[in-house]
mmCIF file of C-alpha atoms in Angstrom:
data_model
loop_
_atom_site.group_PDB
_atom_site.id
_atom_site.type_symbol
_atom_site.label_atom_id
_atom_site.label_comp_id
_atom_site.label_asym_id
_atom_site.label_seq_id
_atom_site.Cartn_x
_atom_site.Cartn_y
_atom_site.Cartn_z
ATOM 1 C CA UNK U 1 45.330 -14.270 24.056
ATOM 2 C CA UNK U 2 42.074 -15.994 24.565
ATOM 3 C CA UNK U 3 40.089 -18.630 22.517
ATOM 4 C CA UNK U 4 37.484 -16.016 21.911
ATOM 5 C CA UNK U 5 39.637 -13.171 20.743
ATOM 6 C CA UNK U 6 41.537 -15.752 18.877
ATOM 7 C CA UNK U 7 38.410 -17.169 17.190
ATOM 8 C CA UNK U 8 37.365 -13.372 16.485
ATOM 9 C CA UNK U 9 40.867 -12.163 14.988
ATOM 10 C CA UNK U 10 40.497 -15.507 12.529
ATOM 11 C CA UNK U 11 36.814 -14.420 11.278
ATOM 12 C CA UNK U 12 37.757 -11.004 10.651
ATOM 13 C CA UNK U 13 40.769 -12.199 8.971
ATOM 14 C CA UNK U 14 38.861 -14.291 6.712
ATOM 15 C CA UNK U 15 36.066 -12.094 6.379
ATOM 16 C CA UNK U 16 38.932 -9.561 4.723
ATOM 17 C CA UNK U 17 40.416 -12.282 2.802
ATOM 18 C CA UNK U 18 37.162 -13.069 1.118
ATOM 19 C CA UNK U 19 36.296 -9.316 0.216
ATOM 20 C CA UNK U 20 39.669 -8.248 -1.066
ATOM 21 C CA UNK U 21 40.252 -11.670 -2.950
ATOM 22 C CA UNK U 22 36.703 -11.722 -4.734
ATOM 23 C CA UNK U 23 36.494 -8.176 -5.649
ATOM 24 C CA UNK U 24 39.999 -8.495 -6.926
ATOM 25 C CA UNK U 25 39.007 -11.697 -9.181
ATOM 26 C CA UNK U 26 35.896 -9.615 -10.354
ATOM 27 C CA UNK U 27 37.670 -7.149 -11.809
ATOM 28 C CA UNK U 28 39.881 -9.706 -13.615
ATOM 29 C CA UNK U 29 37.613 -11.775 -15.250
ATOM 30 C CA UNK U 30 35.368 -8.581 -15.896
ATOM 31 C CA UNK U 31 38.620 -7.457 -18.061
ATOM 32 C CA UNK U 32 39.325 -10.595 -19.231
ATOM 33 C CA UNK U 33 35.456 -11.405 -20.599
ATOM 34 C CA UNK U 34 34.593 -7.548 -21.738
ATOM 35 C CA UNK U 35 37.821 -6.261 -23.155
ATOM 36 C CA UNK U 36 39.398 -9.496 -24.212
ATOM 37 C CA UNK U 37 36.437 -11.549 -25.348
ATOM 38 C CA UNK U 38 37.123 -14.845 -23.147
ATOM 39 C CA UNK U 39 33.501 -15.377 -21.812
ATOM 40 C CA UNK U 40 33.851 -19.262 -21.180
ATOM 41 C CA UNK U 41 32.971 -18.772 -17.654
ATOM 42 C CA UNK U 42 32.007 -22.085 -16.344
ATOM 43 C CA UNK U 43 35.382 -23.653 -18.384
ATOM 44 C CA UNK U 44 37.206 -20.595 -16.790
ATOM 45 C CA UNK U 45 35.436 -21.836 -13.203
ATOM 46 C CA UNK U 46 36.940 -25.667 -13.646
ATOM 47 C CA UNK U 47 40.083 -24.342 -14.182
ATOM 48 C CA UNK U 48 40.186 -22.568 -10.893
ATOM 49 C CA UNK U 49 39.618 -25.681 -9.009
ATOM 50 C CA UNK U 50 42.405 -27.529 -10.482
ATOM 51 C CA UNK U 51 44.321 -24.942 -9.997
ATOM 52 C CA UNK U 52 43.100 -24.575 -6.333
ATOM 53 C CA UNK U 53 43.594 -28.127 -5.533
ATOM 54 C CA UNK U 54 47.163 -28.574 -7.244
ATOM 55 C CA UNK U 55 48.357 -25.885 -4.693
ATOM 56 C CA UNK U 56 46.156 -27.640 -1.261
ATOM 57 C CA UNK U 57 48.536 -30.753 -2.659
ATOM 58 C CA UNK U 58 51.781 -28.633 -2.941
ATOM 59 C CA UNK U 59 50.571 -27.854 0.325
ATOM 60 C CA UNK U 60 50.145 -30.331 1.830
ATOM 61 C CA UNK U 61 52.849 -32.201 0.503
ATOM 62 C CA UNK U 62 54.795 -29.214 2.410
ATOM 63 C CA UNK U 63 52.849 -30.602 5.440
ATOM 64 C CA UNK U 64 50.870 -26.976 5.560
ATOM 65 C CA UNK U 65 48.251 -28.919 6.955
ATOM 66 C CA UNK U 66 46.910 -32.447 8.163
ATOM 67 C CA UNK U 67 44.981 -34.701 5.165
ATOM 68 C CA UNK U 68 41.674 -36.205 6.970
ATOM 69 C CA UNK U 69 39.738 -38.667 4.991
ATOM 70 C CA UNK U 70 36.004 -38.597 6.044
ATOM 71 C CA UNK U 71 32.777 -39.839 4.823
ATOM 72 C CA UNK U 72 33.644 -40.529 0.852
ATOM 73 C CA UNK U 73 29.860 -40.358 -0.295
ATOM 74 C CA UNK U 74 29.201 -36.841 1.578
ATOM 75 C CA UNK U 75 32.563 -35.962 -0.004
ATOM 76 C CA UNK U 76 31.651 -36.709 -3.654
ATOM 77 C CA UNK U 77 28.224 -35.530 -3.144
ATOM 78 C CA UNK U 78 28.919 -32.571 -1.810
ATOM 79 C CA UNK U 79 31.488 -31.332 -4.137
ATOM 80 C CA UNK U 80 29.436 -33.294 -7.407
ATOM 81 C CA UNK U 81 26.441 -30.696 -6.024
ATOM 82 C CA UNK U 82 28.631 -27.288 -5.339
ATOM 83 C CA UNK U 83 29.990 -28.382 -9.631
ATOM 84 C CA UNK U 84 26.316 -28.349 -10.329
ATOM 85 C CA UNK U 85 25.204 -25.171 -8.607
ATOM 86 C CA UNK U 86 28.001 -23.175 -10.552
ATOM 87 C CA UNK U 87 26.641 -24.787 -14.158
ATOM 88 C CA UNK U 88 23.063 -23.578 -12.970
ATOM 89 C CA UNK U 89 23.695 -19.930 -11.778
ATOM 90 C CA UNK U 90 25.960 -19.456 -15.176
ATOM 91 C CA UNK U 91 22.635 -21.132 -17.070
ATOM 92 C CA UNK U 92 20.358 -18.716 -15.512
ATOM 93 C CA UNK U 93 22.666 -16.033 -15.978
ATOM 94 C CA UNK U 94 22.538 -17.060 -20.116
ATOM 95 C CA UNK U 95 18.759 -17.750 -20.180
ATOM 96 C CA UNK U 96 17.544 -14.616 -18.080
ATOM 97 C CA UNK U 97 18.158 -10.786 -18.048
ATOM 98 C CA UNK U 98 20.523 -9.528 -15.599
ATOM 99 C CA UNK U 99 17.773 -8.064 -14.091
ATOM 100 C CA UNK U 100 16.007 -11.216 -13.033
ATOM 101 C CA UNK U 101 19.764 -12.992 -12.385
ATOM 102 C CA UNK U 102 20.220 -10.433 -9.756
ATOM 103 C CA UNK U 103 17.069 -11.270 -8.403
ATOM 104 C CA UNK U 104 17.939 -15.028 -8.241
ATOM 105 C CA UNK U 105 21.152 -13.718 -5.967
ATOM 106 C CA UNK U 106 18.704 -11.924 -3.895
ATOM 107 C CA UNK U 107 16.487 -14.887 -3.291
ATOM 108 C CA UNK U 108 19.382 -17.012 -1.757
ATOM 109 C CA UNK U 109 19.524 -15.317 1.753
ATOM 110 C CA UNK U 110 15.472 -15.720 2.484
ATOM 111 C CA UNK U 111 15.966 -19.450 1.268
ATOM 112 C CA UNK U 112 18.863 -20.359 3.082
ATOM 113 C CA UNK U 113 16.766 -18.651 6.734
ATOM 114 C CA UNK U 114 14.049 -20.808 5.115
ATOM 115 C CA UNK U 115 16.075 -24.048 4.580
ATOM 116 C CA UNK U 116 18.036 -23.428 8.068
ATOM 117 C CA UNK U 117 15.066 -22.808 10.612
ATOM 118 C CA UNK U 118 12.971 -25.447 8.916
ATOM 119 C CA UNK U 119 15.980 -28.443 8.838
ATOM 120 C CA UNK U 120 18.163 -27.355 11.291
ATOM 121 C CA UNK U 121 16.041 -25.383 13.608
ATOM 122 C CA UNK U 122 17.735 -22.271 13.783
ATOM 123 C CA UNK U 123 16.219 -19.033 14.999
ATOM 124 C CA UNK U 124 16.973 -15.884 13.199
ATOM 125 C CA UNK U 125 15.139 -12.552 14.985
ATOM 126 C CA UNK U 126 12.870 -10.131 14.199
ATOM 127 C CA UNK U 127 16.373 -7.935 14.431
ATOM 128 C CA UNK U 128 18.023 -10.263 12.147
ATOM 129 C CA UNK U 129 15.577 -10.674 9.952
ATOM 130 C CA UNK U 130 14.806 -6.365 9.905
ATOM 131 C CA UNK U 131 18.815 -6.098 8.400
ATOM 132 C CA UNK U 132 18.709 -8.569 5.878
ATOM 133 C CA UNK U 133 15.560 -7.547 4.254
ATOM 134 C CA UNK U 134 16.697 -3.732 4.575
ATOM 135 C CA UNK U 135 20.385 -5.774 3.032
ATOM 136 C CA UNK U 136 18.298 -7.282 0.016
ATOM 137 C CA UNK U 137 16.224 -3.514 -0.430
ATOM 138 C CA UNK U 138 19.492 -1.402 -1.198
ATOM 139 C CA UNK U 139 21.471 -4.454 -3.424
ATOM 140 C CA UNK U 140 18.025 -4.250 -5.106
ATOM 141 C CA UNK U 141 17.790 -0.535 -6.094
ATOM 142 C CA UNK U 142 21.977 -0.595 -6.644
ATOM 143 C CA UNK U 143 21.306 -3.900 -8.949
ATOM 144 C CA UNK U 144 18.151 -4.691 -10.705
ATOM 145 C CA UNK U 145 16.859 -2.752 -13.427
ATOM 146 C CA UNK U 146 15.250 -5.319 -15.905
ATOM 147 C CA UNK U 147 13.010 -8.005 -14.938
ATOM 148 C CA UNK U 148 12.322 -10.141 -18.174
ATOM 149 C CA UNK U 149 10.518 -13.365 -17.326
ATOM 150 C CA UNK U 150 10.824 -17.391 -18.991
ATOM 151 C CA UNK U 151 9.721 -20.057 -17.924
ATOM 152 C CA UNK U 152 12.733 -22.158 -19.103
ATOM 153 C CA UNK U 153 14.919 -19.419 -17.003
ATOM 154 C CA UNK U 154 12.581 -19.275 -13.912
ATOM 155 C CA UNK U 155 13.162 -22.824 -13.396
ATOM 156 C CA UNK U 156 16.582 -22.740 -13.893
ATOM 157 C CA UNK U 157 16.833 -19.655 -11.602
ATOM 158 C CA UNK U 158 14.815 -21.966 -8.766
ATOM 159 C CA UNK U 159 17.239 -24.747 -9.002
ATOM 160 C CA UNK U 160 20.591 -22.410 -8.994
ATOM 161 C CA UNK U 161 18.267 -20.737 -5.707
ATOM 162 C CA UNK U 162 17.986 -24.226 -4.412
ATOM 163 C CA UNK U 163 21.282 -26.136 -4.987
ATOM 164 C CA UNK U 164 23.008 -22.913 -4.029
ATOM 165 C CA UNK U 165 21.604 -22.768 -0.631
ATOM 166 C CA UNK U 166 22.019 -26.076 0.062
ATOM 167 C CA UNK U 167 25.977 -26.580 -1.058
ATOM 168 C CA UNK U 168 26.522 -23.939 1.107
ATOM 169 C CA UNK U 169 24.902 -25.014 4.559
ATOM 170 C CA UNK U 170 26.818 -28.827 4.065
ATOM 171 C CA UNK U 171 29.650 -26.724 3.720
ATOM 172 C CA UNK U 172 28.762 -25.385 7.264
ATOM 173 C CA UNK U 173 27.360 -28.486 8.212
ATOM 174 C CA UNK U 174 29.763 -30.687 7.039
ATOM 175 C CA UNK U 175 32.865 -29.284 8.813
ATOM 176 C CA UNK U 176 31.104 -28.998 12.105
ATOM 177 C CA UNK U 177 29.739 -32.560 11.505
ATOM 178 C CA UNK U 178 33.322 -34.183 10.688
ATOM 179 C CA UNK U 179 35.131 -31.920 13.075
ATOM 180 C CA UNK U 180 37.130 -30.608 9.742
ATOM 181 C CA UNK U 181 38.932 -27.874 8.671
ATOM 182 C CA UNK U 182 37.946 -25.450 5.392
ATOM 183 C CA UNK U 183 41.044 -26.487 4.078
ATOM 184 C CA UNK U 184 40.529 -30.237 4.371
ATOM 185 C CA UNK U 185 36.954 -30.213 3.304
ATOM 186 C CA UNK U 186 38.775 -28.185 0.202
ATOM 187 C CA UNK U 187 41.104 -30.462 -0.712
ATOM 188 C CA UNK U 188 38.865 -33.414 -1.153
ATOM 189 C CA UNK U 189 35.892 -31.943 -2.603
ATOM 190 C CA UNK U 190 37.705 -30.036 -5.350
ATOM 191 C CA UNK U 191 38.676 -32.848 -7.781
ATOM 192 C CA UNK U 192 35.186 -33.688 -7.954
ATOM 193 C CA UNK U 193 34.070 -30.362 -8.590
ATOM 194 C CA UNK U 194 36.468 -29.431 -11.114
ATOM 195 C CA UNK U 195 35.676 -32.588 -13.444
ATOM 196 C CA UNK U 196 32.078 -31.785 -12.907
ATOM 197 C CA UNK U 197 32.597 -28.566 -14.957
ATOM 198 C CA UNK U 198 35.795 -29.864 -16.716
ATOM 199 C CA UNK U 199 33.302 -32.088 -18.223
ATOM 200 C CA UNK U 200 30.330 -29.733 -18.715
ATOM 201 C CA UNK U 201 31.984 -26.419 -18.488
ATOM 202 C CA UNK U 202 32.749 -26.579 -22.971
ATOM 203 C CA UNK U 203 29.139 -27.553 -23.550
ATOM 204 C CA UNK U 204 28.184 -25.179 -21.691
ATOM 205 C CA UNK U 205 29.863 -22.348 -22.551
ATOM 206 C CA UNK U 206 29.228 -23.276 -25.968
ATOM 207 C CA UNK U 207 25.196 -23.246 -26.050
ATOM 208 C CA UNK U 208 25.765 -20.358 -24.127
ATOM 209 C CA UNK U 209 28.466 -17.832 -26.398
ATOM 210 C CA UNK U 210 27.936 -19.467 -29.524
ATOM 211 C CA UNK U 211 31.822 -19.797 -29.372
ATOM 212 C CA UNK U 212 34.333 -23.042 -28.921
ATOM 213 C CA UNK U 213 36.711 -22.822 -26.248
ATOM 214 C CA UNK U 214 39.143 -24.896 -27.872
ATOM 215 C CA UNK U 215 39.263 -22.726 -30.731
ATOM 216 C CA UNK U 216 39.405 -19.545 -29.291
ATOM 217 C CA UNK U 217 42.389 -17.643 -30.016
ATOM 218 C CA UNK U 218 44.771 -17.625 -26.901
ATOM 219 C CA UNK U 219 47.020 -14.485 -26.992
ATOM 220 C CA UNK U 220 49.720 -13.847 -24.338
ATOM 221 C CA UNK U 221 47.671 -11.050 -23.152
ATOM 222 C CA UNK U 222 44.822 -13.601 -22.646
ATOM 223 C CA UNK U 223 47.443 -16.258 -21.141
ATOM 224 C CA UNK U 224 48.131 -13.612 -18.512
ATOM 225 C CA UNK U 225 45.009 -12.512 -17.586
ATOM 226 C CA UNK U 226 43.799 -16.718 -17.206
ATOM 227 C CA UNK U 227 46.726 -16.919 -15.300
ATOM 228 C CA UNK U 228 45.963 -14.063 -13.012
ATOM 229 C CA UNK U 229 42.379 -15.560 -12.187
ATOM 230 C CA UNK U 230 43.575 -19.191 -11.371
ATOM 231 C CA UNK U 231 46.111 -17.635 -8.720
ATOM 232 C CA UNK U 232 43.891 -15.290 -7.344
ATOM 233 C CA UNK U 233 41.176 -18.272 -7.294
ATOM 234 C CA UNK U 234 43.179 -20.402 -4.622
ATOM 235 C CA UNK U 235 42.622 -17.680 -2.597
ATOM 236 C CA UNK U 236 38.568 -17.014 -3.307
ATOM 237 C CA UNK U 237 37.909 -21.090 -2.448
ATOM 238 C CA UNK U 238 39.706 -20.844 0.223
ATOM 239 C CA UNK U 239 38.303 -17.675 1.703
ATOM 240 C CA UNK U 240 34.810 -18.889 0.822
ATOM 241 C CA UNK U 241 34.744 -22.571 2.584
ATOM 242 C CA UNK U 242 36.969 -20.654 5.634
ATOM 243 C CA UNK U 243 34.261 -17.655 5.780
ATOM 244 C CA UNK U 244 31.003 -20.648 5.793
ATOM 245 C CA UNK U 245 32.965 -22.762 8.345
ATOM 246 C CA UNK U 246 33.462 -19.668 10.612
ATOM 247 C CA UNK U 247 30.564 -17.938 10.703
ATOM 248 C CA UNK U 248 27.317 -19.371 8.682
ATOM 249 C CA UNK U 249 25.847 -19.480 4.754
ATOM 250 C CA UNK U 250 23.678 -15.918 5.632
ATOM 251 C CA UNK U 251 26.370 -14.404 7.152
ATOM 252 C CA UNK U 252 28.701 -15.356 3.657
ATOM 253 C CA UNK U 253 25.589 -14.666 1.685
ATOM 254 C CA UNK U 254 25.250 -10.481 3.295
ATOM 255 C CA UNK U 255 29.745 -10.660 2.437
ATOM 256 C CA UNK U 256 28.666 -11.568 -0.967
ATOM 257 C CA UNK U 257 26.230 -8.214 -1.524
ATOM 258 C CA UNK U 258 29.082 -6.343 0.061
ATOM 259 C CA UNK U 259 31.686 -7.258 -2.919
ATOM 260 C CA UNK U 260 28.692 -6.503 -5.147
ATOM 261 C CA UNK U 261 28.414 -2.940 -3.923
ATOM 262 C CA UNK U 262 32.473 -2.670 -3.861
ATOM 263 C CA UNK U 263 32.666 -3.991 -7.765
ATOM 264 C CA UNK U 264 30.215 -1.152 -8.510
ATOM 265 C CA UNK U 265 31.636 1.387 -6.875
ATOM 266 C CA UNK U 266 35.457 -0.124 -8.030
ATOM 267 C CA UNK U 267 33.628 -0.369 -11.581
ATOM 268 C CA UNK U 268 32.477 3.096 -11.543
ATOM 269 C CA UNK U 269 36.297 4.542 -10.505
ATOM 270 C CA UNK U 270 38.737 2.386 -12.506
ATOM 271 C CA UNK U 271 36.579 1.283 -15.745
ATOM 272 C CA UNK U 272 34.182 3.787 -15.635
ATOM 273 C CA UNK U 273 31.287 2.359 -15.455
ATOM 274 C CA UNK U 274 28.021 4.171 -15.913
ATOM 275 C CA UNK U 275 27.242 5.046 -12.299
ATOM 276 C CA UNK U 276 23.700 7.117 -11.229
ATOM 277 C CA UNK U 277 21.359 7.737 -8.383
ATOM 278 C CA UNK U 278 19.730 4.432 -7.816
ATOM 279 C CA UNK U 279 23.090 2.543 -7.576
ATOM 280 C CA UNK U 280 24.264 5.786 -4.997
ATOM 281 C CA UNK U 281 21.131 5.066 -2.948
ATOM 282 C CA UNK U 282 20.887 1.454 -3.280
ATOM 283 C CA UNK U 283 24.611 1.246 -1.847
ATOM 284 C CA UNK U 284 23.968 3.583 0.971
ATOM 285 C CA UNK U 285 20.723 1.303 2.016
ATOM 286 C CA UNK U 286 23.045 -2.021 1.344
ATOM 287 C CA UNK U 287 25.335 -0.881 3.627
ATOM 288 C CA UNK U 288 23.177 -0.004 6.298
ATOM 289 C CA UNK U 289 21.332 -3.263 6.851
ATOM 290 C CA UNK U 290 24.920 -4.644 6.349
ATOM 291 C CA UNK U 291 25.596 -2.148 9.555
ATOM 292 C CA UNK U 292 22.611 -3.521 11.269
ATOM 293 C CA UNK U 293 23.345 -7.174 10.552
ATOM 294 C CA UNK U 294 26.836 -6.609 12.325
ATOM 295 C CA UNK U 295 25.678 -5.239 15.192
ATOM 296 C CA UNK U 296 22.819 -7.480 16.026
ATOM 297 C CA UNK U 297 24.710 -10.919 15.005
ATOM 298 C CA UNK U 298 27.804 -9.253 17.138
ATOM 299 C CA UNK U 299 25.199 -8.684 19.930
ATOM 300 C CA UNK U 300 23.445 -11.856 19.692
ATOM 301 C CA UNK U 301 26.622 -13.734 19.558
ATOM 302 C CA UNK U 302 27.608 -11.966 23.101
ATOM 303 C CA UNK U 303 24.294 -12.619 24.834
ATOM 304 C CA UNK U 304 24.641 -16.641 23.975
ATOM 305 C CA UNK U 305 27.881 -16.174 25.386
ATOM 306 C CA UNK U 306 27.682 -14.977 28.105
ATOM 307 C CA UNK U 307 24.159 -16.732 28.716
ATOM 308 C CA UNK U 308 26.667 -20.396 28.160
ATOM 309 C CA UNK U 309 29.329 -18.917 30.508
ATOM 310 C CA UNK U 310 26.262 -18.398 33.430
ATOM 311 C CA UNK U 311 24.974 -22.567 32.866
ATOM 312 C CA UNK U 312 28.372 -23.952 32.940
ATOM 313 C CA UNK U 313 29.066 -21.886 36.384
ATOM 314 C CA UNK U 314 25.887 -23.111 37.419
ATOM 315 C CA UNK U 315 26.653 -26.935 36.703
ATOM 316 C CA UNK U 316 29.964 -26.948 37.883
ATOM 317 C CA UNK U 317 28.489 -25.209 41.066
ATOM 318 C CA UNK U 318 25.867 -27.728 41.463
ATOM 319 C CA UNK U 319 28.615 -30.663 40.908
ATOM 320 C CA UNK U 320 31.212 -29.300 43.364
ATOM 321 C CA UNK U 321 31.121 -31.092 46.754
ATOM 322 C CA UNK U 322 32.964 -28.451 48.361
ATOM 323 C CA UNK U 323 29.845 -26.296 47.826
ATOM 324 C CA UNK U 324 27.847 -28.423 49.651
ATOM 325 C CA UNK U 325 30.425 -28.622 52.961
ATOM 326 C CA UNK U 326 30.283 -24.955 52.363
ATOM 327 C CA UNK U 327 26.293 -25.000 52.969
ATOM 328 C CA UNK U 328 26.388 -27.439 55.527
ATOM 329 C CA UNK U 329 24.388 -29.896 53.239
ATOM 330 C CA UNK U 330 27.198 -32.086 53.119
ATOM 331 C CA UNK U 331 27.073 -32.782 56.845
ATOM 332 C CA UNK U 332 26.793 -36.887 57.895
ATOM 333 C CA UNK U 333 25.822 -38.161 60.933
ATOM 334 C CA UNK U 334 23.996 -34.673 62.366
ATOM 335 C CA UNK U 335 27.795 -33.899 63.137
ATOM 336 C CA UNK U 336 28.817 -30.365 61.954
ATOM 337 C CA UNK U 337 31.981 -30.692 59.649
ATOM 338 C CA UNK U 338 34.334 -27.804 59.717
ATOM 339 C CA UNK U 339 34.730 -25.115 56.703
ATOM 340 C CA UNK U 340 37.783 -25.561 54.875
ATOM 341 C CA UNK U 341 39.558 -22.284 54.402
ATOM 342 C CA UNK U 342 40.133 -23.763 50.832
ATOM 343 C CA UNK U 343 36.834 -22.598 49.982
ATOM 344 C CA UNK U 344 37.977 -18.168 48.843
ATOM 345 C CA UNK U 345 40.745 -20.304 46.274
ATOM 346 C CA UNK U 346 37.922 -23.144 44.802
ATOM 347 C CA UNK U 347 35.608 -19.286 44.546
ATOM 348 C CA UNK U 348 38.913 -18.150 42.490
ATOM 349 C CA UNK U 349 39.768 -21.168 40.666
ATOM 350 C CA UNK U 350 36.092 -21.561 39.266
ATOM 351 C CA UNK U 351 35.766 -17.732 38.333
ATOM 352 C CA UNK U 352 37.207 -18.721 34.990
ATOM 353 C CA UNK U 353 36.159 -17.394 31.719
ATOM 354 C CA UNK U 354 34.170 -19.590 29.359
ATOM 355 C CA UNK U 355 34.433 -19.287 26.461
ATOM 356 C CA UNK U 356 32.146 -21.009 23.495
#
């Protein structure tokens, strides 16, 4: 099997891992928060990262995978700032109407193109950029119904936008940078973001709910359903870093409006959720420009493929010697040097497929 297909097999397989595992946790906590009455989400959230990173250390004390120390200022940095983003988007969440909270969602794929084409350079097209907006039109009809402005909560809402976007291109950024894997980069970034919201997550949740965590009352039913979300958890980090390393923040950001529309429509048939036309249409459109970003990133991705298989022909052309005995240009003295017959097997042995 070939790099390529290999590389394509693993983003697919993550892609699925991602989608089953966070529409699967949604419906958990959604239980667990509406029916049982634990809403400490942000306490809830620093659990799953100690529960994530005591199984990367059972793995990897099971040698599952190779410990690489990097950079220890990105590392803390990076996971102090993804610990922060999660204590702003549950903040905005608690200061603003769901209406304007699904807006703030919306606003993070147009500022991470922003972010990426003005810091990184990167070129999204007029195809590209057609799908997404016709993405963020249908998870906007399916989604937002009230739009009840603050001040307080529009600022808030701006810094979840911005912190957001950021945490997740370093998480792109960093892996490519350090040449490491979603699992390393894991492993040392979640201490630091679990005591971020270990630490903030009761205060939080408190001046959010009104309620104390530590008194809440912890019934085996509740027990269960906690311990349902941790497990499932390990699984939703995982996916999430694997998904950004693979493929980019936009391309996790469209995944992310896809388990919206599938928690609607899994809402509407186990819980019964009230379900009606605009959330009908506003799928339908979602999941065209969800179509359409598919197809253009998949045909993008083959053009620069193919266009990197064509230069490095071309160098290793230019850089062969035997080409130029093969011309003639690699004649000394004005004495004509005989063609090698070797010349059909070199043709063979450089018709090889590159791969990026």
């Amino acid at each position: 099997m070939s790099e390529n297909k290999r590389f394509q097999l693993g983003t697919i397989g993550a892609l699925s891992l991602s989608v089953v595992s966070s529409v699967s946790i949604v419906i958990c906590n959604k239980a667990l928060m509406s029916s049982l009455g634990f809403r400490f989400a942000t306490t809830l959230t620093s659990w799953h990262l100690l529960v994530t990173f005591c199984s990367l250390h059972v793995a990897l004390w099971m040698k599952l995978f190779e410990h690489k120390p990097f950079d220890p200022r990105t590392v803390v940095g990076f996971g102090i700032l993804n610990g922060i983003s999660i204590g702003l988007l549950n903040l905005s969440l608690g200061f603003n109407s769901v209406g304007f909270y699904q807006m703030t969602k919306l606003a993070i794929i147009p500022c991470t193109v922003f972010l990426e084409t003005i810091f990184l350079s990167k070129k999204f097209s007029r195809s590209i950029q057609l799908s997404l907006c016709v993405l963020l039109l249908g998870v906007g009809i399916a989604t937002v119904t009230d739009l009840q402005l603050n001040f307080l909560g529009s600022i808030l809402s701006l810094l979840a936008v911005l912190t957001t976007c950021v945490a997740q291109i370093m998480t792109n950024t960093i892996q490519k940078k350090f040449k490491v894997s979603s699992t390393q980069l894991l492993y040392q970034s979640c201490p630091y973001q679990a005591m971020t919201l270990f630490v903030s997550g009761p205060f939080l949740d408190k001046f959010l709910t009104q309620q104390n965590v530590f008194a809440f009352r912890y019934t085996p039913q509740v027990l269960t359903f906690i311990a349902m979300s941790c497990l499932i958890s390990v699984s939703v980090n995982f996916s999430t870093f694997l998904v950004i390393g693979k493929t980019s923040p936009v391309t996790y950001q469209v995944l992310g409006h896809l388990k919206t529309c599938l928690v609607l429509a899994f809402g509407y048939i186990l819980l019964h959720d009230p379900f009606n036309w605009r959330n009908i249409l506003g799928i339908f459109v979602a999941m065209m420009g969800m179509v359409l970003y598919s197809y253009y990133c998949t045909r993008e991705g083959q053009k620069k493929a193919s266009e990197a298989s064509v230069q490095l022909q071309t160098k290793e052309d230019e850089s062969d010697p035997l080409i130029g005995m093969e011309t003639g240009a690699g004649a000394t003295n004005d004495v004509a040097l005989p063609i090698s017959p070797i010349g059909k097997a070199d043709n063979d042995l450089r018709a090889r497929d590159y791969n990026r």
